[in-house]
Short mmCIF file of C-alpha atoms and ligand atoms in Angstrom, two decimals:
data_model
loop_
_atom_site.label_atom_id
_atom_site.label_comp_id
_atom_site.label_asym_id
_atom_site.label_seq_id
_atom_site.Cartn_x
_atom_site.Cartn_y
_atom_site.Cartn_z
CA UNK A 92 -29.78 51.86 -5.18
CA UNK A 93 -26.32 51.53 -4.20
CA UNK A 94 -24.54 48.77 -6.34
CA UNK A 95 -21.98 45.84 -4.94
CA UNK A 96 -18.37 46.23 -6.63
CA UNK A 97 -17.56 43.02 -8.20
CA UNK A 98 -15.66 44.58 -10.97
CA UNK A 99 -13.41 47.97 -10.99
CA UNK A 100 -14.77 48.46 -14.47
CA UNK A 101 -17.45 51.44 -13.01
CA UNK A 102 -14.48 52.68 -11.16
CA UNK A 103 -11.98 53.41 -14.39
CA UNK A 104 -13.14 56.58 -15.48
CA UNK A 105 -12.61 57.78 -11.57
CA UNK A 106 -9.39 56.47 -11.48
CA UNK A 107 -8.00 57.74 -14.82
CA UNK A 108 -8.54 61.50 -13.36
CA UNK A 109 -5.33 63.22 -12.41
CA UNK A 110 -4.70 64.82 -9.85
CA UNK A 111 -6.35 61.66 -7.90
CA UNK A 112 -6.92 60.65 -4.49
CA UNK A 113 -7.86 57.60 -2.25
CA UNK A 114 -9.07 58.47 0.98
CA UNK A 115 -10.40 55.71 3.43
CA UNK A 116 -11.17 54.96 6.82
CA UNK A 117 -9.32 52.21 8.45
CA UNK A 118 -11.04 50.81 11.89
CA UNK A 119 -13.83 48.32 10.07
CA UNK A 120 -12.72 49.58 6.41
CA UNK A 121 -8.93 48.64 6.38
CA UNK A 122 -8.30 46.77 9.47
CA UNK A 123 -11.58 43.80 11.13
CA UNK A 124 -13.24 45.11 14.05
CA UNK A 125 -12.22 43.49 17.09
CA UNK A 126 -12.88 43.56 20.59
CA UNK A 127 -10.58 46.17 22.23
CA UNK A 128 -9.82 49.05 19.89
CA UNK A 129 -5.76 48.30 20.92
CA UNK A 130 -6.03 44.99 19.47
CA UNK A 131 -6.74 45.97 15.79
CA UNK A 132 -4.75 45.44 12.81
CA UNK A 133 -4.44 46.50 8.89
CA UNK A 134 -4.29 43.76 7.03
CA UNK A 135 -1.19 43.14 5.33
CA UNK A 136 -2.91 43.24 2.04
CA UNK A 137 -4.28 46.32 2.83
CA UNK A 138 -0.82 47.84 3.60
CA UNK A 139 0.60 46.16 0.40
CA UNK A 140 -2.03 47.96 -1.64
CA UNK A 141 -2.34 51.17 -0.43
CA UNK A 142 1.31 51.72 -0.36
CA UNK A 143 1.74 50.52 -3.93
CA UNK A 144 -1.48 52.84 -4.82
CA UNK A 145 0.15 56.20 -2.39
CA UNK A 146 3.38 55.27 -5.37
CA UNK A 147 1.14 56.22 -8.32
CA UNK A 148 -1.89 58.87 -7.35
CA UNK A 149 -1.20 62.09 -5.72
CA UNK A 150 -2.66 61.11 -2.47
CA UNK A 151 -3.24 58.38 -0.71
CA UNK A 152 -5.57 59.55 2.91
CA UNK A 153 -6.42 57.60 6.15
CA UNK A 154 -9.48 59.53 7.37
CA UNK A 155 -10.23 57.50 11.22
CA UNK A 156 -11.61 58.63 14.61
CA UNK A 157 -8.40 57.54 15.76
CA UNK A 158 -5.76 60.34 17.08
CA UNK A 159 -4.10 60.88 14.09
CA UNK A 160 -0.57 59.75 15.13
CA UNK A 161 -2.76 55.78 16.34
CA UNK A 162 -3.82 56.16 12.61
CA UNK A 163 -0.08 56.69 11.27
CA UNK A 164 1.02 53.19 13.34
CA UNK A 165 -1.87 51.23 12.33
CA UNK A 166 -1.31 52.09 8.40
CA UNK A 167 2.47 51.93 9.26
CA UNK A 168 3.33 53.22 5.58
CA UNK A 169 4.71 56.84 4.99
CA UNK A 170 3.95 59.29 2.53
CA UNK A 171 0.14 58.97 3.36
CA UNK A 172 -1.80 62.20 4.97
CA UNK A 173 -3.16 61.09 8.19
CA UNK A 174 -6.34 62.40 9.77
CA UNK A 175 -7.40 61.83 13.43
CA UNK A 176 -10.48 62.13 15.41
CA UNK A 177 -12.96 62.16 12.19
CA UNK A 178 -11.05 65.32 10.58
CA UNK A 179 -10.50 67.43 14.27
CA UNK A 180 -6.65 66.47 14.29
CA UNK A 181 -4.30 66.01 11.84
CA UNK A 182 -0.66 64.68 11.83
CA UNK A 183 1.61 67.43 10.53
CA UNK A 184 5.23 67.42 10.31
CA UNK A 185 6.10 64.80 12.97
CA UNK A 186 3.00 66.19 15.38
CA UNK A 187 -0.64 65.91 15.84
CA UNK A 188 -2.29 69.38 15.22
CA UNK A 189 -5.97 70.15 16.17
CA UNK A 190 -8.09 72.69 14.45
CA UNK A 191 -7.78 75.92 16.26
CA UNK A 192 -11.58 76.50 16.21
CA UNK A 193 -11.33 73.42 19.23
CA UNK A 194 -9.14 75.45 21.92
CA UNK A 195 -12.28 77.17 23.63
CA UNK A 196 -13.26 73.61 24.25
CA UNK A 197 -10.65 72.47 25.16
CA UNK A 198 -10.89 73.03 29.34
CA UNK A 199 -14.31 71.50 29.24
CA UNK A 200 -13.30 68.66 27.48
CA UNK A 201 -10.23 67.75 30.15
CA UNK A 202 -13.19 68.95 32.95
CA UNK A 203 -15.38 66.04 31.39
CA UNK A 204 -12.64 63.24 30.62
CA UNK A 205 -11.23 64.24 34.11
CA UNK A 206 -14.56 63.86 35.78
CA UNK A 207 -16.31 60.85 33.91
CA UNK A 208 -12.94 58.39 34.22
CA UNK A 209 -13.19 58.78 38.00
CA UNK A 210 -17.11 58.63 38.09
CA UNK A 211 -18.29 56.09 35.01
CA UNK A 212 -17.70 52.70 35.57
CA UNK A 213 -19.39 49.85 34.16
CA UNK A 214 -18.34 46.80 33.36
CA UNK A 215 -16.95 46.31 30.23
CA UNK A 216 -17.13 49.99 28.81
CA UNK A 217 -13.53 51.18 27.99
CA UNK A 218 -12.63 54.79 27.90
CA UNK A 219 -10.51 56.27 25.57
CA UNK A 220 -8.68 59.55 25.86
CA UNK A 221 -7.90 60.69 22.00
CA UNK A 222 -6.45 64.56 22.86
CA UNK A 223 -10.00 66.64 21.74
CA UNK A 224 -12.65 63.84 22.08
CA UNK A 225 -13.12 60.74 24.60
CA UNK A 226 -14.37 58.05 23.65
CA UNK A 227 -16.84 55.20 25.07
CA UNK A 228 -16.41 51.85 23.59
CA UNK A 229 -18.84 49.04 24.76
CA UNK A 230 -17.68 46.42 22.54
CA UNK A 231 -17.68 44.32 25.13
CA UNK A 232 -20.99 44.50 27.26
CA UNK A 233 -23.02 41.97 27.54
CA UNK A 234 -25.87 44.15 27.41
CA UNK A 235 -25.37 46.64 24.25
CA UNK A 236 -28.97 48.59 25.08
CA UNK A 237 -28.26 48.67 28.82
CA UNK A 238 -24.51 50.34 28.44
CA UNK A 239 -26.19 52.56 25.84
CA UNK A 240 -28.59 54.08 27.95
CA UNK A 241 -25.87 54.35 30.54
CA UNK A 242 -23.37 56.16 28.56
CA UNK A 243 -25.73 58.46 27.32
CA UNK A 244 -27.32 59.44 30.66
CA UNK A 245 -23.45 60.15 31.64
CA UNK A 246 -22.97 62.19 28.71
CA UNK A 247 -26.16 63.89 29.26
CA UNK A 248 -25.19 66.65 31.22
CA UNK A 249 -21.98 67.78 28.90
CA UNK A 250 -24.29 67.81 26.38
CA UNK A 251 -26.65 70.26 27.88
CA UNK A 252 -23.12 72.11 28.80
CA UNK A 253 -22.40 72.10 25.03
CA UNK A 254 -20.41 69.33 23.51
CA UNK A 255 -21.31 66.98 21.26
CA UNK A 256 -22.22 63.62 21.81
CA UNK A 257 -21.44 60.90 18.72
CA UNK A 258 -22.84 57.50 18.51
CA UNK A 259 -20.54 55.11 15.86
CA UNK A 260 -19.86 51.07 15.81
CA UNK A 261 -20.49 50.51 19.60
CA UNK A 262 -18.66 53.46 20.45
CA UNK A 263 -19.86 56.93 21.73
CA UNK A 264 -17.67 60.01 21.65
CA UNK A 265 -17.81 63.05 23.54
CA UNK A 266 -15.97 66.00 21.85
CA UNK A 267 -16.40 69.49 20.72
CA UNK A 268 -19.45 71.03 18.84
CA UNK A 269 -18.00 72.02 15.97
CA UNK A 270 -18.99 71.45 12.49
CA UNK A 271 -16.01 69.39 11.70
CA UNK A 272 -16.26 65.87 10.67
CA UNK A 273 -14.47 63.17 7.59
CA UNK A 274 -16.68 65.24 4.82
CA UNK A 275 -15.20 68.83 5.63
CA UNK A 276 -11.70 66.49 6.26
CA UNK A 277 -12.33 65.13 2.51
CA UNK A 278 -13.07 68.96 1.35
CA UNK A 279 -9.77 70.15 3.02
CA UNK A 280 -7.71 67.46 0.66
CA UNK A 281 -10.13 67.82 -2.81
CA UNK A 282 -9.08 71.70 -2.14
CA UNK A 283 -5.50 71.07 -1.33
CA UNK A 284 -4.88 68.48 -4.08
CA UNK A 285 -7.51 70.05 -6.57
CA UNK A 286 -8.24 66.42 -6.80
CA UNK A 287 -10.20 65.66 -9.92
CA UNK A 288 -10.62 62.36 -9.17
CA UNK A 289 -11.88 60.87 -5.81
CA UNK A 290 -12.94 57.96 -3.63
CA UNK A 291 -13.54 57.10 -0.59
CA UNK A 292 -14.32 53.83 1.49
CA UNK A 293 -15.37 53.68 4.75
CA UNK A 294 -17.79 51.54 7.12
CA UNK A 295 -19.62 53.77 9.95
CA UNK A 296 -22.11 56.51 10.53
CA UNK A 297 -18.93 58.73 10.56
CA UNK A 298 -18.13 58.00 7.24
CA UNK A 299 -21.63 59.16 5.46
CA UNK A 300 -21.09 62.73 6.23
CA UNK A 301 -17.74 62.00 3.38
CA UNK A 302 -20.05 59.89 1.24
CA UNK A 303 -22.44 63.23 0.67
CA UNK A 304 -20.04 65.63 0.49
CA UNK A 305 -18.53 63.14 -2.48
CA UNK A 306 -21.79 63.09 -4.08
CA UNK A 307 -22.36 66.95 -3.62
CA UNK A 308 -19.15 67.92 -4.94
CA UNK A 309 -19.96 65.62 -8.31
CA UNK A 310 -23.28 67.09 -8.62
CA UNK A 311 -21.64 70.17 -8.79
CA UNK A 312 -19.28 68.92 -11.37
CA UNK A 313 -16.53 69.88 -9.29
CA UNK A 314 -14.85 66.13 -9.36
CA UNK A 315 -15.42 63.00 -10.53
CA UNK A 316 -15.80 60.49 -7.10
CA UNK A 317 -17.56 57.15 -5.77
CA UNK A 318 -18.25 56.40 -2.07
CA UNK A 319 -17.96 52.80 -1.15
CA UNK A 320 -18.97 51.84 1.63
CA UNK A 321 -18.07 48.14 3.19
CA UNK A 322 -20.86 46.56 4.33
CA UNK A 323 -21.11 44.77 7.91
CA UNK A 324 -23.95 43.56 10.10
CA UNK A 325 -23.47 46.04 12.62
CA UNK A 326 -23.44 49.47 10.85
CA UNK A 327 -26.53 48.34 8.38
CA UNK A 328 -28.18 48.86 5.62
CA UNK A 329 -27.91 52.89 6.68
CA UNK A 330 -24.19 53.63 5.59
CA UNK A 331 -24.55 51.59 2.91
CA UNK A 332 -27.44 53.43 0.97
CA UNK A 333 -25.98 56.40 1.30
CA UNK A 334 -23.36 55.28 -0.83
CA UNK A 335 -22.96 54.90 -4.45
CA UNK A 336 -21.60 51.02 -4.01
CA UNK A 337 -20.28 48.57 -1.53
CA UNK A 338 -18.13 45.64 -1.00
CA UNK A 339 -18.53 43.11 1.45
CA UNK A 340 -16.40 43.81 4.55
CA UNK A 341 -12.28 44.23 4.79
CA UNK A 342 -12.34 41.22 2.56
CA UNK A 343 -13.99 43.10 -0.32
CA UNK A 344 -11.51 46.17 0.57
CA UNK A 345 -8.68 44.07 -0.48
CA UNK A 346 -9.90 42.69 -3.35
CA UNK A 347 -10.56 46.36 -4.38
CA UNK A 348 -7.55 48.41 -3.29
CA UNK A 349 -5.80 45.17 -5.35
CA UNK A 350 -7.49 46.11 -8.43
CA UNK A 351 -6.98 49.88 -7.93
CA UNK A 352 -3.58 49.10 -7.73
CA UNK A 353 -3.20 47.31 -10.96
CA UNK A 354 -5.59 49.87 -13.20
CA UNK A 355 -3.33 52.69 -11.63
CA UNK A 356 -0.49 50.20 -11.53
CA UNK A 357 0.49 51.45 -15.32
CA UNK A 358 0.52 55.16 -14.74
CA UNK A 359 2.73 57.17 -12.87
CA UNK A 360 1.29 60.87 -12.62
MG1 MG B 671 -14.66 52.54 10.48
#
């Protein structure tokens, strides 16, 4: 039974670990979901706390299925790790980078985005090119079950080719079939940090396969962690079960990352 956060009490023995890390996912998480994926926005509380947080842990991640260098500008603080395209690219020294184990996919993929912008068209699906994985949103159909089916029978065929097709929040993503995603992106920094102390907060399907590998990784006593999710109509009652509590949409985020702030507030590491 996943439990709703009303006080960071739970959280204190998580955050008190050293070396410690925040990781989070911002579309839906850090920033309200809005019609067209251009017009979203951090919050400015959001920005406030997570820089003053990135001050005092050793690392401070945005994990999105943005390309990492939309992620940087959204966050707009420095000194955080950004990861694009749900742990495929990551922003490295002034550049996006995208895992080697990609490039044999990598004609197919500008085959597919080359053949379905000139062939898809329905009204109100937008198509977004982000490097190693294009994207479907249909935010803004009328008709969410009618542009579903539509997408998908689009998709169908470089599926069968062999890439992966990835429902999220009304979005659908087309992108290489590898066995990447935000839980081996959350390994990559527990490993790289030798974080002993984690969480994570994030809204969508995406994020789950981050909420088990938190809870694996504790089972094994290898860290001390807590996924939270933030709850919202669209994603259901699914992300939020898997995780171990929630908060009630990117209001609830701020309220938390402010109290994370002020319990870590005290402690430089
Ligand atoms: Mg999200």
């Amino acid at each position: 039974m996943t439990v709703r956060l009303d006080d960071v009490g739970p959280l204190k023995p998580i955050l008190a670990q050293r070396p410690f890390g925040l990781a989070t996912d911002i579309d839906g998480t850090l920033s309200p979901i809005v019609d067209t994926p251009d017009a979203a926005a951090v919050t400015p509380l959001c920005r406030r706390y997570l820089g003053e947080i990135a001050q005092r842990v050793e690392v401070v991640a945005a994990i999105s299925g943005r390309a990492p260098e939309v992620a940087r500008r959204m966050v707009g603080l420095e000194g955080l790790v950004y990861v694009g395209n749900h742990g495929l690219s990551w922003w490295k020294q002034g550049r996006e980078e995208t895992l080697a184990e990609a490039a044999p996919y990598e004609a197919m993929i500008q085959e597919a985005k080359r053949k379905l912008a000139a062939h898809f068209h329905l009204p109100g699906v937008l198509l977004e090119d982000k490097g190693p994985i294009l994207a479907f949103h249909y935010r803004m159909c009328a008709d969410a079950q009618t542009a579903r089916a539509a997408i998908m029978e689009a998709l169908a065929p470089w599926e069968a080719q062999g890439l992966r097709v990835r429902p999220g929040r009304r979005v659908f993503e087309l992108g290489p079939p590898l066995d990447v995603h935000k839980g081996t992106a959350l390994v990559h920094l527990m490993e790289t940090y030798r974080l002993a102390g984690v969480l994570y907060l994030g809204d969508d399907l995406t994020d789950v396969d981050a909420f088990r590998v938190l809870r694996r990784w504790r089972q094994d006593a290898r860290v001390k962690g807590a996924a939270v999710a933030v709850a919202n109509s669209e994603a259901g009652q699914e992300i939020t079960k898997e995780a171990d509590y929630w908060v009630d949409g990117v209001p609830g985020v701020e309220w938390l990352l402010g109290e994370i702030a002020s319990v870590v507030g005290g402690k430089r590491p």
